[in-house]
CSV table of C-alpha atoms in Angstrom, one decimal:
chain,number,residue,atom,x,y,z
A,616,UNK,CA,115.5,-66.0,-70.9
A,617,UNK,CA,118.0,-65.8,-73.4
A,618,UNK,CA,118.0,-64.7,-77.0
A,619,UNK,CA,120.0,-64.4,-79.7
A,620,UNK,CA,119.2,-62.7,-83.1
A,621,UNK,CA,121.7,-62.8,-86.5
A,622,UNK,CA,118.9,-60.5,-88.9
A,623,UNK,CA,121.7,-60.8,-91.6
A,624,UNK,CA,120.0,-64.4,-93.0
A,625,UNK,CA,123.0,-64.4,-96.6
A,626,UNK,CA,125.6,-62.5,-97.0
A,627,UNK,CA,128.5,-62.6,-99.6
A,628,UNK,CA,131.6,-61.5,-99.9
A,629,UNK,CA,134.4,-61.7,-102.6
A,630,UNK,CA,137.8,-64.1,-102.1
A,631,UNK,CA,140.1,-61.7,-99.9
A,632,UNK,CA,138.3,-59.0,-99.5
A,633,UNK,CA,136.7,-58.2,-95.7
A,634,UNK,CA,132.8,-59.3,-94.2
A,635,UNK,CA,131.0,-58.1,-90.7
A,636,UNK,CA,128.5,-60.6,-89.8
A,637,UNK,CA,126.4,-59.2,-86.9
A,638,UNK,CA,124.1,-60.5,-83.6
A,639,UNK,CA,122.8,-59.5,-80.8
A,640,UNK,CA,121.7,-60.9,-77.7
A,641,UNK,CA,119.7,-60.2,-74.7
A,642,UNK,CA,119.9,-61.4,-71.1
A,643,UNK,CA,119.8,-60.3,-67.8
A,644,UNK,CA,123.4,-62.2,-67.0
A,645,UNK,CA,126.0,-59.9,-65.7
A,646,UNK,CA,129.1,-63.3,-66.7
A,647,UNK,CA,128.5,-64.7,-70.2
A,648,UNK,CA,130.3,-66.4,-72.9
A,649,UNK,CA,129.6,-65.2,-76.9
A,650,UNK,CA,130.3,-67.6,-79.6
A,651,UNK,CA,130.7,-67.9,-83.1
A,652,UNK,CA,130.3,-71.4,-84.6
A,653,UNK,CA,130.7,-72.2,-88.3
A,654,UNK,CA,128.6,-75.4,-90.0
A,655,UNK,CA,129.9,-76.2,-93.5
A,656,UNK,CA,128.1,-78.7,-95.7
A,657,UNK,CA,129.6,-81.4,-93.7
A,658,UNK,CA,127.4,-80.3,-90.8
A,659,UNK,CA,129.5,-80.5,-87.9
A,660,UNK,CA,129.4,-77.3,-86.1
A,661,UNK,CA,133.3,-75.5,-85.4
A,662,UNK,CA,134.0,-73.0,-83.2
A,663,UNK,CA,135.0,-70.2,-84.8
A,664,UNK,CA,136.1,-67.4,-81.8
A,665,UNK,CA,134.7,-67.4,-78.1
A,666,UNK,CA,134.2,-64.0,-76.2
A,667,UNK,CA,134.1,-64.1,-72.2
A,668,UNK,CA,132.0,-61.2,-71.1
A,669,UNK,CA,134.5,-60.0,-68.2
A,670,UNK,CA,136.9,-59.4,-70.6
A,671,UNK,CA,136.8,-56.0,-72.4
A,672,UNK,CA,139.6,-57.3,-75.1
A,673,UNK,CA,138.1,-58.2,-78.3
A,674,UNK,CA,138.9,-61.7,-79.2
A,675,UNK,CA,141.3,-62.4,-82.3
A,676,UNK,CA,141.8,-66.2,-84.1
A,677,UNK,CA,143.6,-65.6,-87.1
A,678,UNK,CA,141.8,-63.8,-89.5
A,679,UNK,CA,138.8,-63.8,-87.5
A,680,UNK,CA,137.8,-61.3,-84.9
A,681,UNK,CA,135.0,-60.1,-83.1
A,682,UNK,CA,133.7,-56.4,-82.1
A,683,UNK,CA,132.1,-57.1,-78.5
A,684,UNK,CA,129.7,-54.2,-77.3
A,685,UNK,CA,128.4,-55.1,-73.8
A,686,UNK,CA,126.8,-52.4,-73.1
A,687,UNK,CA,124.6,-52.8,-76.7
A,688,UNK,CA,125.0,-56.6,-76.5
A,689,UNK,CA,126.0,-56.5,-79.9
A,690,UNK,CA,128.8,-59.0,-80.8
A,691,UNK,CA,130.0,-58.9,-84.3
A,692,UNK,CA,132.3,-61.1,-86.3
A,693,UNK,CA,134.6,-60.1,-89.0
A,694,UNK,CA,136.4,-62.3,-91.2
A,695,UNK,CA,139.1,-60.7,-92.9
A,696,UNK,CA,141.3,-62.2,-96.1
A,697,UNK,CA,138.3,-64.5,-96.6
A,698,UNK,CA,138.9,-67.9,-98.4
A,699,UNK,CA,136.8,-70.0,-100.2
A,700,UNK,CA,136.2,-72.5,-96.9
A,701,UNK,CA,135.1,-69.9,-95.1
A,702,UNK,CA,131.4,-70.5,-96.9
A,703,UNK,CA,129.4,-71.9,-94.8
A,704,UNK,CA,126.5,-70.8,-91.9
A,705,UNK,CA,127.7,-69.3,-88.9
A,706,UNK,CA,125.5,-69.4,-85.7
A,707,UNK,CA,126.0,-66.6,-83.3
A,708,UNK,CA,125.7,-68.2,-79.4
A,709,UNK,CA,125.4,-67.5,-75.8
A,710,UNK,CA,125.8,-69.5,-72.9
A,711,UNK,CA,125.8,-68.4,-69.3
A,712,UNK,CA,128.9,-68.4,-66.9
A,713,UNK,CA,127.8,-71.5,-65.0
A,714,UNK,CA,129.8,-74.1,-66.9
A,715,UNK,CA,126.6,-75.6,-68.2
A,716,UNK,CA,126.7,-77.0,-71.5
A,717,UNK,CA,123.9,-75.1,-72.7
A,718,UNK,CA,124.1,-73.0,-75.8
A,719,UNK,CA,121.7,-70.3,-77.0
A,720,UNK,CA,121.8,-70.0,-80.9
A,721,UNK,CA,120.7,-67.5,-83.6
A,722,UNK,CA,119.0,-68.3,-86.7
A,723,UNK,CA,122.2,-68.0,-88.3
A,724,UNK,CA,123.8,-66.7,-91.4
A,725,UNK,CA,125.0,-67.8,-94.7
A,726,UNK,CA,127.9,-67.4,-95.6
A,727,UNK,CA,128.9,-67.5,-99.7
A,728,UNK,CA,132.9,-66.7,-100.7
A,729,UNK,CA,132.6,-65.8,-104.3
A,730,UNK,CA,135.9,-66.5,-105.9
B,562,UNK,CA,142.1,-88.0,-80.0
B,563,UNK,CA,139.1,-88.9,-81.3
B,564,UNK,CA,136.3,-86.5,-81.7
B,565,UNK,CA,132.5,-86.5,-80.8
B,566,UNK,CA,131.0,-89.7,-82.7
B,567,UNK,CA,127.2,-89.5,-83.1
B,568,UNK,CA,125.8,-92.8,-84.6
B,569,UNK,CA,123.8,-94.0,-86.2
B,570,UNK,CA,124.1,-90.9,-89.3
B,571,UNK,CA,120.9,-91.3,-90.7
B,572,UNK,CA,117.9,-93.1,-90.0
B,573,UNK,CA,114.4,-93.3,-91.4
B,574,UNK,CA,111.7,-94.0,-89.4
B,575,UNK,CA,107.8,-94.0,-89.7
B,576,UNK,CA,105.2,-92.3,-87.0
B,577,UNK,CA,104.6,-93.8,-84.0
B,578,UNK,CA,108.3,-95.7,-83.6
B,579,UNK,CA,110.4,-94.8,-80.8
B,580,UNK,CA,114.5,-94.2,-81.6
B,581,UNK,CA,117.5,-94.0,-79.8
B,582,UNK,CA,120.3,-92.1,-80.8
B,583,UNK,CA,124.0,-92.2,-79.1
B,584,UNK,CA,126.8,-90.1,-78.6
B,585,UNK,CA,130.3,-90.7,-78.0
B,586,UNK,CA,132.2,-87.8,-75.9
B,587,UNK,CA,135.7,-86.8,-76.2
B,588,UNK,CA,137.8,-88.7,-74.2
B,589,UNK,CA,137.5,-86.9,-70.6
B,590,UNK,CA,134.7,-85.1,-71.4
B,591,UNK,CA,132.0,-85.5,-68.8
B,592,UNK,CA,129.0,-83.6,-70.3
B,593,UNK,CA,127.4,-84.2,-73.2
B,594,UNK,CA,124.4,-82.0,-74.3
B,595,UNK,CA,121.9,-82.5,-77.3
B,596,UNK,CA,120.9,-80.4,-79.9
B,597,UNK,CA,117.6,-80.2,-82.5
B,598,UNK,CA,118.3,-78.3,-85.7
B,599,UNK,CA,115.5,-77.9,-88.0
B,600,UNK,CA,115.0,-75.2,-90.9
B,601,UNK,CA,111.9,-73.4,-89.0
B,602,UNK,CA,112.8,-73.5,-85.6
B,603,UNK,CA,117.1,-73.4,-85.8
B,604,UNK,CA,118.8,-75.0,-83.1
B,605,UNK,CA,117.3,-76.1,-80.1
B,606,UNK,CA,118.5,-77.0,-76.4
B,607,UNK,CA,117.1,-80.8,-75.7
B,608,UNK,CA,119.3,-81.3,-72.5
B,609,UNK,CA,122.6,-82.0,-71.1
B,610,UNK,CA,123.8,-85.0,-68.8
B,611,UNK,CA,126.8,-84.4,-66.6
B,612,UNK,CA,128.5,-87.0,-64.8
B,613,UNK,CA,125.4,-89.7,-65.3
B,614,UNK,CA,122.9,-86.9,-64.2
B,615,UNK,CA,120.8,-84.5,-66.5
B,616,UNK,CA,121.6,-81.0,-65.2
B,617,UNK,CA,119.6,-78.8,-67.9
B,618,UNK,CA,116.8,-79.1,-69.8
B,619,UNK,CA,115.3,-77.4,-72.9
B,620,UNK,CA,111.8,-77.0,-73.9
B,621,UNK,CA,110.7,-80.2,-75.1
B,622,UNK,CA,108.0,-82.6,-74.6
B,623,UNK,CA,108.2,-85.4,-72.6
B,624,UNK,CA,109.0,-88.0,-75.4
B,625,UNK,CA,112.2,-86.9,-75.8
B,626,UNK,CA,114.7,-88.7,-73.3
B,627,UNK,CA,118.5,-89.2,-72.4
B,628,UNK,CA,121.0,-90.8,-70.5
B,629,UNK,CA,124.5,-90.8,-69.9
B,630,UNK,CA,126.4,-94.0,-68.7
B,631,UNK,CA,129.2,-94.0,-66.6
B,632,UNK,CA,131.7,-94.0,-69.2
B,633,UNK,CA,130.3,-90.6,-70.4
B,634,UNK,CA,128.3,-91.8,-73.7
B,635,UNK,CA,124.9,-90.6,-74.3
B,636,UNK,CA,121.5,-91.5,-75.4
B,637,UNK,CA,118.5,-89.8,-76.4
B,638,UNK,CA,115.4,-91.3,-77.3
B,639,UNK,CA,112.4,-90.2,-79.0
B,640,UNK,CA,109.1,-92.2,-78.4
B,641,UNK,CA,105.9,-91.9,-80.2
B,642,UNK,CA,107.6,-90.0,-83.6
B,643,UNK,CA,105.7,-87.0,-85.0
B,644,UNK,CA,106.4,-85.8,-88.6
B,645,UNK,CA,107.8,-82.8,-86.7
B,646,UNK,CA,110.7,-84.4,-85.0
B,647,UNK,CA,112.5,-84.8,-88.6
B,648,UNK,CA,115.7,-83.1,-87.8
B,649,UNK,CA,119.5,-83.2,-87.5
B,650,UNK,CA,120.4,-83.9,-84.0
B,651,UNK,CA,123.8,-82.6,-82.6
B,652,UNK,CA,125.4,-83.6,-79.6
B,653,UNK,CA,128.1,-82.0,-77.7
B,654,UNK,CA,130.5,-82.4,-75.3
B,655,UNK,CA,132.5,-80.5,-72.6
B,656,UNK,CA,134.8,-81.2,-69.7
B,657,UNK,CA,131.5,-79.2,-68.2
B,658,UNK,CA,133.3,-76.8,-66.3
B,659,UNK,CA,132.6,-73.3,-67.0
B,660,UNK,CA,134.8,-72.0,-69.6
B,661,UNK,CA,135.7,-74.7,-71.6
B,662,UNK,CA,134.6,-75.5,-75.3
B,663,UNK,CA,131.9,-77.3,-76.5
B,664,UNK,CA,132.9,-79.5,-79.4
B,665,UNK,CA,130.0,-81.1,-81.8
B,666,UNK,CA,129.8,-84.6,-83.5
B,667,UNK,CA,128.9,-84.6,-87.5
B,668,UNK,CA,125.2,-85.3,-86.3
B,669,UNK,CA,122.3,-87.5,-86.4
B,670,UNK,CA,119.8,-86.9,-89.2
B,671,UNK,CA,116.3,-88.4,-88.2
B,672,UNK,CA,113.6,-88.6,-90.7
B,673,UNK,CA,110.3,-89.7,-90.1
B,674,UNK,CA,107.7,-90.6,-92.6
């Protein structure tokens, strides 16, 4: 089984300035994918910045990036610069390499810009 | 294109009713998977439907239900409503091959009373 643990529950950070939201996982999958979703008020989740396992590049969108340790399955975001619509929770999630649409989330964290 | 519509947004229903929620996929999108979110136990794998068949499912009991029609929309249905299955319910779609994005509607909130 799959599992996937955010233990940061709120965080905040100040308008511009820099924030490391963390998770980690377990599973006994060799091929994964890691994701970070953000769900503002609005509800509807976004995908923030996918991760394929394979790959030993950290993935970059923007100001937001990732800090993937495979060997600790630990995958990190950081959001750099932030803005004020970056508040909002972000769910860390795995899904395995099968091309199921079948997503393992974490608790999640929230996230609070402060201008 | 259009995105993921889930309808109806919210209902309100009492214990014991049954309910039937749809989703509407992306355009091309053959899979379509269903989400619970609830404060105490996050978000939760239902199941998914790919191409008119269900091809994973989560932990859930036996009154919870879907389908997929041949133009790709979805349907899940709750019978028998416990107090407990108040919750937002997210569905997502894919092209359902691996490495392809999953992109969610705005959600179904379902509360029962």
């Amino acid at each position: 089984a799959q599992t996937v643990t955010q233990s940061q529950p709120e965080m905040s950070v100040q308008e511009a300035e820099t924030v490391t939201l963390s998770c980690t996982y377990d599973t006994s999958e060799s091929n994964y994918y890691l994701f970070w979703y953000k769900q503002p008020p609005s509800r509807q989740m976004i995908l923030v910045i996918r991760q394929e396992a394979y790959k030993q590049q950290n993935a970059t969108e923007n100001r937001f990036s990732v800090n993937f340790q495979k060997a600790a399955k630990s995958f990190s975001l950081k959001i750099s610069d932030s803005q004020l619509g970056d508040t909002a929770m972000y769910f860390c999630a795995f899904m395995k390499h099968t091309g199921a649409n079948n997503l393992f989330f974490g608790t999640g964290t929230r996230l609070t810009v402060i201008p | 294109k259009a995105g993921v519509t889930q309808t109806p947004r919210y209902l309100i229903k009492t214990r014991g009713q049954q309910v039937t929620l749809s989703c509407s996929p992306i355009s091309g999108h053959r899979s379509v998977s269903w989400y619970q979110q609830t404060p105490g136990q996050g978000l939760q794998f239902l199941f998914e439907y790919f191409s008119e068949t269900q091809r994973n499912k989560g932990n859930f009991p036996g009154r919870f239900s879907g389908r997929q029609f041949s133009n790709s929309r979805s349907e899940m249905n709750v019978s028998t409503l416990e107090l407990g299955d108040s919750a937002l319910y997210l569905c997502a779609s894919s092209r359902g091959t691996s490495n392809t994005e999953a992109f969610f509607g705005q959600g179904t909130r379902l509360t029962v009373v």
